[in-house]
XYZ file of C-alpha atoms in Angstrom:
783
model
C -3.696 -209.104 -38.809
C -0.501 -207.414 -37.569
C 0.521 -205.814 -40.859
C -0.998 -202.420 -40.034
C 1.558 -201.936 -37.281
C 4.483 -201.933 -39.668
C 2.731 -200.524 -42.718
C 1.511 -197.126 -43.670
C 0.263 -194.903 -40.902
C -3.561 -195.025 -41.088
C -3.738 -191.375 -40.103
C -1.839 -190.511 -43.288
C -4.681 -191.889 -45.374
C -7.236 -189.818 -43.534
C -5.125 -186.714 -43.903
C -4.455 -187.357 -47.618
C -8.152 -187.861 -48.385
C -9.023 -184.675 -46.516
C -6.260 -182.763 -48.263
C -7.345 -183.934 -51.735
C -10.904 -182.874 -51.011
C -9.758 -179.383 -50.089
C -7.441 -179.168 -53.081
C -10.312 -180.100 -55.412
C -12.243 -177.082 -54.165
C -9.627 -174.370 -53.981
C -7.006 -175.182 -56.630
C -9.254 -174.076 -59.587
C -9.956 -170.793 -57.834
C -6.270 -170.362 -57.093
C -5.466 -171.069 -60.733
C -7.753 -168.203 -61.704
C -6.006 -166.063 -59.131
C -2.612 -166.783 -60.707
C -3.776 -165.116 -63.947
C -3.610 -161.818 -62.135
C -0.313 -162.425 -60.299
C 2.026 -160.934 -62.965
C 0.339 -157.599 -62.387
C -0.135 -157.606 -58.651
C 2.379 -160.042 -57.174
C 5.950 -161.111 -57.964
C 6.475 -164.705 -56.833
C 9.734 -165.566 -55.043
C 11.641 -168.825 -55.371
C 15.098 -169.717 -53.930
C 17.641 -170.401 -56.674
C 18.355 -173.987 -55.553
C 14.693 -174.986 -55.217
C 11.769 -176.040 -57.384
C 8.611 -174.002 -56.801
C 5.050 -174.808 -57.866
C 3.014 -171.617 -57.842
C -0.230 -173.517 -58.422
C 0.108 -176.003 -55.566
C 2.050 -173.469 -53.445
C 4.846 -175.975 -52.776
C 8.611 -175.459 -52.555
C 11.023 -178.406 -52.861
C 14.715 -178.053 -51.918
C 15.816 -181.704 -51.547
C 19.535 -182.621 -51.259
C 20.825 -179.103 -52.014
C 23.448 -178.858 -49.205
C 21.589 -175.944 -47.650
C 22.943 -174.887 -44.249
C 19.925 -172.781 -43.244
C 16.255 -172.389 -44.047
C 16.099 -170.350 -47.282
C 14.881 -166.856 -46.352
C 13.513 -166.170 -49.856
C 10.779 -168.825 -49.827
C 7.496 -167.272 -50.964
C 5.373 -166.118 -48.052
C 2.228 -167.912 -49.281
C 3.941 -171.345 -49.513
C 1.912 -174.099 -47.826
C 4.252 -177.098 -48.308
C 8.029 -176.876 -47.822
C 10.330 -179.869 -48.405
C 13.926 -179.451 -47.109
C 14.982 -183.102 -46.890
C 18.629 -184.091 -47.207
C 20.317 -180.789 -46.380
C 22.860 -179.771 -43.713
C 20.821 -177.537 -41.396
C 22.535 -178.367 -38.110
C 20.507 -175.999 -35.924
C 17.028 -174.529 -36.186
C 17.206 -171.029 -34.632
C 14.336 -169.198 -32.946
C 11.590 -168.259 -35.456
C 13.416 -170.084 -38.249
C 10.250 -170.032 -40.398
C 9.008 -166.508 -39.734
C 8.926 -165.779 -43.493
C 6.438 -168.597 -44.226
C 3.504 -168.245 -41.811
C 1.056 -170.213 -44.009
C 2.920 -173.538 -44.026
C 0.757 -176.613 -43.427
C 3.387 -179.313 -44.228
C 7.109 -179.189 -43.402
C 9.647 -181.965 -44.137
C 13.106 -181.800 -42.498
C 14.318 -185.424 -42.663
C 18.055 -186.139 -42.994
C 19.148 -182.544 -42.362
C 21.794 -183.330 -39.707
C 19.791 -181.237 -37.223
C 21.348 -181.420 -33.758
C 19.360 -178.811 -31.875
C 15.913 -177.258 -32.151
C 16.127 -173.975 -30.272
C 13.356 -172.498 -28.175
C 10.587 -171.150 -30.403
C 12.112 -172.482 -33.645
C 8.641 -173.052 -35.104
C 6.974 -170.051 -33.524
C 4.570 -168.417 -35.956
C 3.615 -171.651 -37.753
C 0.113 -171.690 -36.336
C -1.293 -173.436 -39.436
C 1.217 -176.304 -39.623
C -0.481 -179.723 -39.409
C 2.419 -182.044 -40.376
C 6.071 -181.876 -39.267
C 8.678 -184.537 -40.053
C 12.044 -184.352 -38.220
C 13.031 -187.992 -38.771
C 16.614 -189.178 -39.316
C 18.436 -186.285 -37.654
C 20.750 -186.025 -34.621
C 18.419 -184.445 -32.044
C 19.252 -185.679 -28.529
C 17.117 -183.460 -26.245
C 13.558 -182.190 -26.702
C 13.579 -178.848 -24.912
C 10.707 -177.270 -23.035
C 9.736 -174.812 -25.781
C 11.090 -176.529 -28.887
C 7.609 -176.904 -30.380
C 6.008 -173.658 -29.217
C 3.707 -172.088 -31.784
C 2.529 -175.333 -33.407
C -0.984 -175.025 -32.061
C -2.618 -176.748 -35.073
C -0.078 -179.572 -35.500
C -1.659 -183.011 -35.949
C 1.310 -185.261 -36.808
C 4.866 -185.017 -35.466
C 7.591 -187.448 -36.566
C 10.897 -187.519 -34.636
C 11.910 -191.076 -35.560
C 15.531 -192.213 -35.969
C 17.162 -189.450 -33.963
C 19.234 -189.719 -30.772
C 16.594 -188.485 -28.329
C 17.504 -189.519 -24.795
C 15.726 -186.822 -22.797
C 12.274 -185.231 -22.941
C 12.179 -182.096 -20.814
C 8.955 -181.377 -18.880
C 6.556 -179.368 -21.021
C 8.215 -180.224 -24.346
C 4.799 -180.980 -25.884
C 2.665 -178.620 -23.795
C 1.671 -176.464 -26.792
C 0.593 -179.346 -29.055
C -3.017 -179.580 -27.952
C -4.296 -180.774 -31.357
C -1.647 -183.438 -32.026
C -3.072 -186.828 -33.088
C 0.123 -188.778 -33.764
C 3.516 -188.527 -32.038
C 6.220 -190.878 -33.308
C 9.512 -191.244 -31.412
C 10.681 -194.617 -32.694
C 14.354 -195.657 -33.072
C 15.720 -193.234 -30.463
C 17.702 -193.683 -27.226
C 15.041 -193.233 -24.551
C 15.751 -195.266 -21.405
C 13.211 -193.861 -18.973
C 9.906 -191.973 -19.219
C 9.364 -189.623 -16.232
C 6.047 -188.400 -14.866
C 4.058 -185.989 -17.080
C 6.471 -186.406 -20.002
C 3.669 -185.910 -22.545
C 1.689 -183.236 -20.736
C -0.404 -181.074 -23.055
C -1.300 -183.703 -25.684
C -5.031 -183.293 -25.199
C -6.081 -184.935 -28.490
C -3.380 -187.586 -28.966
C -4.607 -190.824 -30.552
C -1.416 -192.805 -31.246
C 1.907 -192.611 -29.383
C 4.789 -194.575 -30.919
C 7.824 -195.313 -28.713
C 9.048 -198.463 -30.475
C 12.738 -199.340 -30.896
C 14.107 -197.420 -27.904
C 15.867 -198.751 -24.792
C 13.046 -198.133 -22.333
C 13.470 -200.118 -19.144
C 11.270 -198.117 -16.779
C 8.059 -196.096 -17.046
C 7.094 -193.847 -14.162
C 3.591 -194.272 -12.738
C 2.407 -190.967 -14.220
C 4.511 -191.267 -17.393
C 1.400 -191.035 -19.585
C -0.677 -188.811 -17.298
C -3.050 -186.505 -19.119
C -3.330 -188.639 -22.284
C -7.096 -188.984 -21.915
C -7.721 -189.523 -25.648
C -4.891 -191.987 -26.377
C -6.210 -195.199 -27.938
C -3.031 -196.756 -29.344
C 0.370 -197.143 -27.661
C 3.414 -198.790 -29.278
C 6.179 -199.873 -26.880
C 7.591 -202.793 -28.848
C 11.339 -203.413 -29.205
C 12.313 -201.967 -25.811
C 13.879 -203.352 -22.595
C 10.845 -203.612 -20.303
C 11.176 -206.633 -18.035
C 7.913 -206.282 -16.135
C 4.463 -205.292 -17.258
C 4.053 -201.658 -16.019
C 0.649 -202.289 -14.441
C 0.229 -199.033 -12.513
C 1.317 -196.925 -15.457
C -0.997 -198.642 -17.929
C -4.032 -198.669 -15.654
C -4.194 -194.881 -16.023
C -4.719 -195.147 -19.806
C -8.488 -195.368 -19.757
C -9.063 -195.098 -23.529
C -6.287 -197.284 -24.948
C -7.612 -200.084 -27.177
C -4.334 -201.344 -28.749
C -1.140 -201.939 -26.754
C 1.997 -203.333 -28.378
C 4.716 -204.660 -26.050
C 6.313 -207.114 -28.478
C 10.056 -207.772 -28.332
C 10.486 -206.823 -24.655
C 12.414 -209.239 -22.361
C 9.490 -210.078 -20.038
C 9.565 -213.560 -18.505
C 6.372 -213.611 -16.427
C 2.935 -211.996 -16.435
C 1.493 -211.956 -12.932
C -2.025 -211.898 -11.524
C -4.178 -209.009 -12.796
C -1.138 -207.478 -14.481
C -3.211 -206.033 -17.320
C -5.986 -203.821 -15.973
C -7.212 -201.695 -18.885
C -10.947 -201.222 -19.296
C -11.081 -200.616 -23.073
C -8.099 -202.659 -24.260
C -9.108 -204.887 -27.181
C -5.757 -205.872 -28.780
C -2.708 -206.814 -26.692
C 0.554 -207.834 -28.370
C 3.017 -209.736 -26.161
C 4.773 -211.714 -28.886
C 8.508 -212.337 -29.362
C 9.258 -211.864 -25.663
C 10.682 -214.357 -23.138
C 7.465 -215.382 -21.388
C 7.838 -218.681 -19.588
C 4.633 -218.494 -17.579
C 1.588 -216.318 -17.001
C -1.111 -216.319 -14.360
C -4.600 -217.361 -15.461
C -5.865 -214.007 -14.125
C -3.191 -211.959 -15.929
C -5.748 -210.254 -18.209
C -8.875 -210.709 -16.069
C -9.139 -206.959 -15.460
C -9.392 -206.189 -19.198
C -13.040 -207.011 -20.016
C -12.888 -205.648 -23.593
C -9.948 -207.808 -24.715
C -10.644 -209.653 -27.982
C -7.169 -210.480 -29.383
C -4.189 -211.650 -27.322
C -0.915 -212.334 -29.117
C 1.469 -214.575 -27.123
C 3.298 -216.008 -30.136
C 7.033 -216.758 -30.181
C 7.561 -217.014 -26.426
C 8.678 -219.925 -24.254
C 5.275 -221.125 -23.035
C 4.853 -224.892 -22.637
C 1.572 -225.052 -20.746
C -1.159 -222.428 -20.301
C -4.067 -222.493 -17.880
C -7.571 -221.413 -18.952
C -8.079 -217.680 -18.633
C -10.401 -216.516 -15.866
C -13.922 -215.299 -16.597
C -12.940 -211.634 -16.686
C -12.437 -211.678 -20.473
C -15.903 -212.391 -21.938
C -15.021 -210.924 -25.360
C -11.762 -212.800 -25.919
C -11.962 -214.405 -29.382
C -8.399 -215.241 -30.445
C -5.185 -216.246 -28.659
C -2.030 -216.521 -30.757
C 0.408 -219.169 -29.523
C 2.473 -219.799 -32.678
C 6.167 -220.370 -32.021
C 5.779 -221.566 -28.419
C 7.010 -225.036 -27.334
C 3.432 -226.050 -26.423
C 3.420 -229.562 -24.933
C 0.039 -231.062 -25.836
C -0.610 -233.408 -22.934
C -3.219 -233.588 -20.166
C -2.043 -230.269 -18.708
C -3.236 -228.505 -21.861
C -6.649 -230.156 -21.826
C -8.310 -227.537 -19.531
C -7.226 -224.745 -21.912
C -8.535 -226.598 -24.950
C -11.877 -227.356 -23.252
C -12.174 -223.734 -22.145
C -11.462 -222.535 -25.696
C -14.224 -224.742 -27.104
C -16.680 -223.696 -24.416
C -15.875 -219.977 -24.747
C -15.548 -220.067 -28.567
C -11.961 -218.806 -28.449
C -9.705 -219.675 -31.386
C -6.246 -220.949 -30.383
C -3.729 -220.182 -33.142
C -0.606 -222.352 -33.068
C 0.669 -225.933 -33.161
C 1.821 -228.575 -30.717
C 5.581 -228.952 -30.201
C 5.209 -232.313 -28.432
C 4.784 -235.085 -27.590
C 6.039 -236.769 -30.730
C 2.699 -238.194 -31.920
C 1.031 -234.725 -31.798
C 4.007 -232.633 -32.939
C 2.917 -230.120 -35.601
C -0.819 -230.608 -34.965
C -2.929 -227.445 -35.085
C -4.121 -226.616 -31.566
C -7.654 -225.876 -32.696
C -7.874 -229.283 -34.379
C -6.795 -231.357 -31.374
C -9.721 -232.913 -29.502
C -9.537 -232.739 -25.693
C -9.558 -236.586 -25.269
C -6.330 -236.689 -27.306
C -4.587 -234.583 -24.679
C -3.478 -237.406 -22.400
C -0.612 -237.962 -20.014
C 1.523 -241.045 -19.675
C 2.203 -242.457 -16.252
C 3.708 -239.849 -13.997
C 7.042 -241.643 -13.975
C 7.241 -241.866 -17.777
C 6.118 -238.273 -18.221
C 8.698 -236.900 -15.813
C 11.410 -238.969 -17.472
C 10.462 -237.658 -20.949
C 10.341 -234.063 -19.784
C 13.665 -234.429 -17.996
C 15.315 -235.838 -21.120
C 13.895 -233.045 -23.266
C 14.972 -230.352 -20.775
C 18.455 -231.865 -20.641
C 18.795 -231.642 -24.406
C 17.873 -227.941 -24.381
C 19.645 -226.842 -21.195
C 23.058 -225.103 -21.438
C 26.102 -226.851 -19.959
C 25.920 -226.652 -16.144
C 29.382 -225.074 -15.989
C 28.069 -221.851 -17.583
C 25.444 -221.075 -14.939
C 27.726 -219.919 -12.081
C 29.612 -217.596 -14.434
C 26.445 -215.805 -15.570
C 24.666 -215.738 -12.231
C 24.097 -212.204 -10.909
C 24.407 -211.318 -7.230
C 20.919 -210.874 -5.767
C 19.246 -210.882 -2.303
C 16.615 -213.495 -1.538
C 13.036 -212.768 -2.585
C 14.222 -210.335 -5.265
C 14.721 -210.500 -9.039
C 17.983 -209.252 -10.550
C 18.887 -209.055 -14.237
C 22.552 -209.024 -15.209
C 22.052 -207.831 -18.782
C 20.019 -204.702 -17.964
C 21.487 -204.090 -14.468
C 17.995 -203.923 -12.934
C 17.070 -205.281 -9.518
C 13.538 -205.444 -8.127
C 12.055 -206.455 -4.774
C 8.731 -204.738 -5.478
C 5.789 -205.717 -3.248
C 7.690 -208.554 -1.584
C 6.799 -207.714 2.042
C 10.349 -206.818 3.119
C 10.594 -205.077 6.512
C 14.280 -204.150 6.095
C 16.106 -202.802 3.077
C 17.645 -205.893 1.387
C 21.415 -205.991 0.943
C 23.696 -207.873 -1.412
C 22.794 -206.355 -4.782
C 25.294 -206.451 -7.627
C 27.665 -203.420 -7.690
C 26.648 -202.943 -11.342
C 22.969 -202.312 -10.460
C 21.583 -199.204 -12.179
C 17.860 -199.334 -11.358
C 16.791 -200.511 -7.889
C 13.053 -200.955 -7.320
C 11.980 -201.491 -3.681
C 8.507 -199.970 -3.797
C 5.551 -201.474 -1.970
C 7.446 -202.927 1.019
C 7.141 -202.213 4.774
C 10.377 -200.515 5.788
C 8.891 -197.824 8.115
C 12.309 -196.171 8.349
C 15.488 -196.020 6.271
C 18.543 -196.343 8.556
C 22.014 -194.940 7.911
C 24.093 -196.572 5.196
C 21.181 -198.656 3.895
C 22.622 -199.107 0.400
C 26.257 -200.201 0.623
C 28.069 -201.294 -2.524
C 25.599 -199.894 -5.088
C 27.306 -196.647 -6.056
C 26.208 -197.003 -9.699
C 22.451 -196.946 -9.032
C 20.870 -194.172 -11.100
C 17.211 -194.591 -10.104
C 15.969 -195.688 -6.647
C 12.286 -196.398 -6.006
C 10.955 -196.365 -2.437
C 7.323 -195.459 -3.062
C 4.622 -196.854 -0.770
C 7.054 -198.331 1.757
C 5.305 -196.836 4.829
C 8.474 -194.834 5.526
C 8.140 -192.479 8.509
C 11.785 -191.501 9.013
C 14.924 -191.208 6.893
C 18.037 -191.263 9.068
C 21.141 -189.173 8.435
C 23.336 -190.696 5.749
C 20.667 -193.185 4.685
C 21.862 -193.015 1.058
C 25.557 -192.578 1.787
C 27.760 -193.859 -1.018
C 25.176 -193.641 -3.799
C 27.349 -191.315 -5.859
C 25.559 -192.002 -9.150
C 21.951 -191.528 -7.962
C 19.962 -189.117 -10.148
C 16.316 -190.084 -9.471
C 15.037 -190.696 -5.918
C 11.377 -191.591 -5.354
C 10.060 -191.361 -1.778
C 6.460 -190.666 -2.810
C 3.364 -191.988 -1.019
C 5.000 -192.553 2.369
C 4.403 -191.010 5.815
C 7.409 -188.691 6.072
C 6.689 -185.453 7.966
C 10.210 -184.024 8.392
C 13.744 -184.366 7.035
C 17.002 -183.566 8.767
C 19.748 -181.692 6.851
C 21.981 -184.775 6.745
C 19.299 -187.107 5.339
C 20.584 -186.735 1.780
C 24.272 -186.781 2.582
C 26.359 -188.484 -0.103
C 24.150 -187.767 -3.137
C 26.223 -185.304 -5.217
C 24.395 -186.005 -8.479
C 20.778 -186.203 -7.281
C 18.707 -184.224 -9.781
C 15.061 -185.262 -9.357
C 13.567 -185.738 -5.879
C 9.984 -186.944 -5.380
C 8.369 -186.377 -1.980
C 4.753 -186.016 -3.076
C 1.903 -187.588 -1.093
C 3.671 -187.633 2.286
C 2.750 -186.006 5.620
C 4.674 -182.718 5.511
C 2.971 -179.830 7.301
C 6.090 -177.634 7.273
C 8.373 -177.174 4.280
C 11.641 -179.026 5.127
C 13.878 -175.967 5.146
C 17.581 -176.744 4.876
C 17.040 -180.422 4.007
C 18.409 -179.905 0.494
C 21.625 -178.093 1.295
C 23.722 -181.169 0.447
C 22.122 -181.578 -2.986
C 24.070 -179.184 -5.240
C 22.629 -180.681 -8.428
C 18.930 -180.718 -7.466
C 16.845 -179.385 -10.381
C 13.298 -180.620 -9.707
C 11.556 -180.998 -6.328
C 8.121 -182.615 -6.141
C 6.136 -181.977 -2.956
C 2.597 -182.102 -4.300
C -0.321 -183.301 -2.176
C 1.155 -182.767 1.285
C -0.247 -180.486 4.003
C 2.256 -177.612 3.896
C 0.621 -174.372 5.096
C 3.375 -171.754 4.605
C 6.560 -171.034 2.698
C 8.738 -169.159 5.158
C 11.850 -167.072 4.414
C 14.862 -169.051 3.169
C 12.697 -172.115 2.470
C 14.968 -173.084 -0.424
C 18.235 -172.432 1.331
C 20.850 -174.730 -0.126
C 18.792 -175.470 -3.261
C 20.323 -172.680 -5.331
C 20.273 -174.736 -8.544
C 16.579 -175.638 -8.340
C 14.714 -175.127 -11.620
C 11.272 -176.603 -10.896
C 9.239 -176.583 -7.666
C 5.935 -178.469 -7.577
C 3.640 -177.654 -4.616
C 0.201 -178.305 -6.083
C -2.417 -179.674 -3.689
C -1.068 -178.384 -0.358
C -2.798 -175.864 1.964
C -0.388 -172.960 1.473
C -1.952 -169.646 2.546
C 1.217 -167.543 2.852
C 4.418 -167.187 0.840
C 7.099 -165.056 2.491
C 8.644 -162.363 0.236
C 12.018 -164.086 0.794
C 10.836 -167.678 0.485
C 12.259 -168.213 -3.000
C 15.116 -165.741 -3.113
C 17.889 -168.378 -3.076
C 16.534 -170.212 -6.155
C 17.154 -167.480 -8.715
C 17.183 -170.016 -11.592
C 13.650 -171.233 -10.849
C 11.682 -171.481 -14.112
C 8.671 -173.586 -13.057
C 6.515 -172.907 -9.990
C 3.268 -174.811 -9.439
C 1.145 -173.487 -6.567
C -2.237 -174.654 -7.850
C -4.964 -175.957 -5.522
C -3.697 -174.202 -2.384
C -5.253 -171.574 -0.063
C -3.647 -168.388 -1.388
C -5.799 -165.250 -1.404
C -3.333 -162.987 -3.209
C -0.757 -163.303 -5.958
C 2.600 -163.639 -4.114
C 4.156 -160.792 -6.137
C 6.937 -159.954 -3.675
C 8.072 -163.574 -3.537
C 8.390 -163.586 -7.333
C 10.943 -160.777 -7.414
C 14.410 -161.730 -8.681
C 12.998 -164.808 -10.436
C 14.125 -163.549 -13.819
C 13.979 -167.008 -15.431
C 10.410 -167.907 -14.448
C 8.527 -169.363 -17.420
C 5.643 -171.386 -15.996
C 3.538 -170.055 -13.095
C 0.399 -171.906 -11.989
C -2.013 -170.457 -9.441
C -5.137 -172.354 -10.550
C -7.692 -173.290 -7.924
C -6.625 -170.809 -5.245
C -9.147 -168.471 -3.590
C -7.762 -165.333 -5.263
C -10.679 -162.961 -5.879
C -8.736 -159.841 -6.933
C -5.532 -159.350 -8.908
C -4.057 -155.912 -8.350
C -1.844 -153.655 -10.478
C 1.564 -154.965 -11.630
C 0.935 -158.343 -9.994
C 3.289 -160.121 -12.429
C 5.665 -157.239 -13.192
C 8.731 -159.106 -11.801
C 8.255 -161.857 -14.385
C 7.706 -159.587 -17.368
C 10.764 -160.631 -19.375
C 10.593 -164.380 -18.885
C 7.028 -165.643 -18.235
C 5.625 -167.906 -20.968
C 2.652 -169.646 -19.298
C 0.277 -168.162 -16.729
C -2.536 -170.189 -15.149
C -5.202 -168.185 -13.259
C -8.138 -170.502 -13.913
C -10.883 -171.803 -11.619
C -10.150 -169.391 -8.757
C -13.469 -167.597 -8.423
C -11.607 -164.505 -9.641
C -14.020 -161.548 -9.655
C -11.919 -158.618 -10.836
C -8.521 -157.805 -12.318
C -6.939 -154.376 -12.399
C -6.539 -153.006 -15.920
C -2.794 -153.003 -15.263
C -2.677 -156.392 -13.525
C -0.806 -157.881 -16.514
C 1.487 -154.881 -16.926
C 5.009 -155.905 -17.849
C 3.894 -159.115 -19.563
C 4.440 -158.519 -23.246
C 5.728 -160.433 -26.268
C 7.068 -163.277 -24.143
C 3.732 -164.635 -22.851
C 2.432 -167.546 -24.947
C -0.486 -168.940 -22.897
C -2.995 -167.293 -20.563
C -5.661 -169.367 -18.808
C -8.547 -167.469 -17.159
C -11.412 -169.940 -17.555
C -13.783 -170.851 -14.757
C -13.787 -167.482 -12.993
C -16.350 -164.719 -12.293
C -14.917 -161.976 -14.482
C -17.248 -159.449 -16.075
C -14.307 -157.529 -17.569
C -10.743 -158.446 -18.466
C -7.558 -156.350 -18.235
C -5.774 -154.800 -21.204
C -4.462 -157.598 -23.440
C -2.924 -155.409 -26.172
C 0.694 -155.812 -24.964
C 0.388 -159.608 -25.285
C 1.358 -159.575 -28.948
C 2.686 -163.165 -29.101
C -0.162 -164.891 -27.285
C -0.955 -168.273 -28.847
C -3.499 -169.700 -26.389
C -6.063 -167.824 -24.319
C -9.002 -169.356 -22.493
C -11.831 -167.129 -21.239
C -14.470 -169.856 -20.993
C -17.049 -169.868 -18.192
C -16.777 -166.207 -17.222
C -19.906 -163.976 -16.898
C -18.616 -161.319 -19.313
C -20.610 -158.052 -19.386
C -20.892 -157.020 -23.041
C -20.911 -153.264 -22.607
C -18.471 -150.405 -23.206
C -15.988 -151.376 -20.450
C -15.366 -154.576 -22.446
C -14.540 -152.598 -25.623
C -10.733 -153.062 -25.205
C -11.213 -156.838 -25.350
C -13.409 -156.493 -28.455
C -10.783 -154.314 -30.178
C -8.029 -156.755 -29.220
C -9.981 -159.696 -30.663
C -10.226 -157.792 -33.937
C -6.486 -157.241 -33.982
C -5.067 -160.686 -33.154
C -4.842 -163.733 -35.390
C -6.543 -165.953 -32.817
C -10.006 -167.404 -32.550
C -10.985 -166.110 -29.123
C -13.969 -168.004 -27.741
C -15.445 -165.475 -25.341
C -19.204 -165.270 -24.817
C -21.502 -162.708 -23.228
C -23.398 -163.494 -20.026
C -24.960 -160.057 -19.639
C -27.040 -158.150 -20.546
C -29.644 -160.952 -20.726
C -30.565 -160.249 -24.351
C -26.970 -160.995 -25.421
C -26.432 -164.064 -23.266
C -24.687 -166.832 -25.152
C -23.584 -164.567 -28.024
C -19.915 -164.404 -28.942
C -18.259 -161.138 -27.924
C -17.093 -160.752 -31.510
C -20.621 -161.054 -32.924
C -22.471 -158.349 -30.986
C -22.876 -154.800 -32.306
C -23.222 -153.022 -28.984
C -19.552 -151.999 -28.997
C -19.921 -149.790 -32.108
C -21.904 -147.318 -30.026
C -19.074 -146.992 -27.491
C -16.517 -144.158 -27.738
C -13.668 -145.621 -29.789
C -15.779 -148.399 -31.261
C -16.608 -146.638 -34.518
C -13.848 -148.452 -36.424
C -15.229 -151.896 -35.669
C -16.722 -153.723 -38.684
C -20.492 -153.943 -39.019
C -21.898 -157.111 -37.472
C -25.256 -158.283 -38.917
C -27.903 -158.887 -36.317
C -28.521 -162.620 -35.995
C -30.483 -164.677 -33.553
C -28.354 -165.845 -30.684
C -27.156 -169.403 -30.982
C -26.962 -171.869 -28.187
C -23.512 -171.408 -26.758
C -21.086 -174.294 -26.965
C -18.543 -174.939 -24.276
C -15.635 -172.608 -25.126
C -12.233 -174.134 -25.727
C -8.693 -172.843 -25.648
C -8.185 -170.783 -28.789
C -6.210 -171.856 -31.818
C -5.249 -170.259 -35.158
C -7.915 -170.072 -37.842
C -8.340 -172.789 -40.504
C -5.384 -172.885 -42.826
C -6.999 -172.664 -46.274
C -9.922 -170.314 -45.704
C -7.746 -167.304 -46.366
C -6.559 -168.752 -49.673
C -10.058 -169.324 -51.054
C -11.275 -165.887 -50.065
C -8.193 -164.314 -51.576
C -8.959 -165.888 -54.957
C -12.353 -164.189 -54.920
C -10.754 -160.860 -54.040
C -8.534 -160.964 -57.113
C -11.637 -161.366 -59.278
C -13.472 -158.377 -57.844
C -10.751 -155.876 -57.007
C -7.757 -154.546 -58.908
C -5.981 -153.081 -55.902
C -2.688 -155.003 -55.363
C -2.584 -157.329 -52.394
C 0.130 -159.500 -50.858
C -0.932 -163.089 -50.255
C -3.691 -164.379 -48.020
C -5.056 -162.133 -45.304
C -3.788 -162.635 -41.776
C -7.119 -161.953 -40.100
C -10.319 -163.715 -40.857
C -12.429 -160.965 -39.312
C -12.403 -158.671 -42.390
C -13.583 -160.949 -45.099
C -14.446 -158.986 -48.223
C -15.516 -155.533 -49.315
């Protein structure tokens, strides 16, 4: 039953079948095309490689190449570079091969994938980077791969995923990051994976998953987290995965599964085998009504209570390899299994007369207990035989406050949801992760954490904290992540964060701030990311970020900001991410954006901005990569509103507005995603620049007419009205067809990868004029 987890990826079979079907159709045509190539086209092939001009494949395996061969034929669709010495992939490393669909780069000693390394590979569907030395996945490492379906990064040294690393991979189905060095998954780590089906994170060192670690993965149905270091079931994180049906947590050092730990509506297969489970609550999976298979094999379970009635579909429970003691305490489980028609897979480990008996074959009356005295004596003797010498226990015992759980091996300490009213003291000096969330502290006094200078991550979410005193975290020299989310904090004094020289990520979202805590971050020289989403901040005054000169990302989504001072952000000149979505802004804060020469991601979605004036984003012209102006009720944009934004911009989101016209998009020559859905576009001469731009770019722009009424629902590209406009004479003739019922527009993506190849074969048959490879644009099809 479990073999599919370790065997061939089922998605590969689907892809291979699909690929063979396409090949069957277009290879004969391409073969006919090749008859004409000696006259019209001179094929290129690197000296060290083997090239197949029929299949359009190039193989350069184990050739000691130190760079991507620049002489690979432009029309190549499959490139195999395994086993070379390409230590770095530079920006636009594959600009000479824009038609690639499959790229293999295993065992190439790659250490760094630079920003935009794959830019231009809009047709690539499969990328394998396994068995390299990549340690960081940068924000724009995978830009340009808008059609990618499978990405393999297994057996690298990945220890950090930067926010937005996968934001351009909207069509990815499978992401595999097994056998890496991940320890922690932060919030929104996989943002942008809108079609992901299977996420593989096996064989890492994961010991903590943030609550929103998998946020946005609305299509994920399989998650592999086996062979990691998770000691507790991450209930809050998993509850957000509404579509997951298979969850693998095998080979994690969990010892207990508490009440309602697993709350996943569509989960059908749960693997908890080869862990250290000693006990589990009978309601542990009661909030997973679709569960059919539960694997608890190879744990340390001796007795199990019947599962509660919240699992009506449960059909099989695997208990093989557990020291199941088949006495009267197991009778309720056996009777429940018979009554509910659940198959128990496993054997009895004791008592002696039932040892080795198959659980499903033991009749409930056979499950008897001796006298209480005899039973206790037998169990004591058996426990004594298995227990380690008593002299070893004090040596291995870790220092830990009462009502907390501390693990020496992983250096984790947790007092989560234990009802503490004061911050516990007495943790081991070696503690690295300290989890205190869900308690009732109300305030954090000075010097609350003595003797834990090595803590890297401190969790204080949902602790009803109202006040943080000066020097509350004094001495925590190693702290990098501090979570104060979901409390009642309304202000912070400048000395609150004294003694945190390495703090990098600070979470203050979902508190009670009405005023931005100016000056509170002056003692945090290493602060890179500040989360203040979902507060009630109304304004960003001048010098708001004073002291936070190193800040790179500021998240303010979901406040009530209606004014941003021109000098509010001037201290944070390295800021590259600014989220101001879902606020009360009525204008683009252009003046406040001046001097932000590194800004890459600007989000203004959901504000009440009705008009965008000239040069609104001019200060960000050289750096901006992503611009979100969606769902604002935007009625009009100046023709020069996007002036200054040129080749750098990759994504532009304008959906859900009230635009009848759009500004000049011609300077946006590198745009990879544009969304114009749900706008009442007026298909008349003022929209001609958009129509001409659509003809020029290699994007499938889903823009539909709303007016005039006779064109409603028609694609802008399919109407002929623009040919009558001055300057529209060069547009191709569009046959008049009955309007189709409009589908909901989606973000655009490059055109299908093989259509150009098939059409090109037909061109060679009918025309003698030389041509170079497949056409870039699908708009002009044939003469």
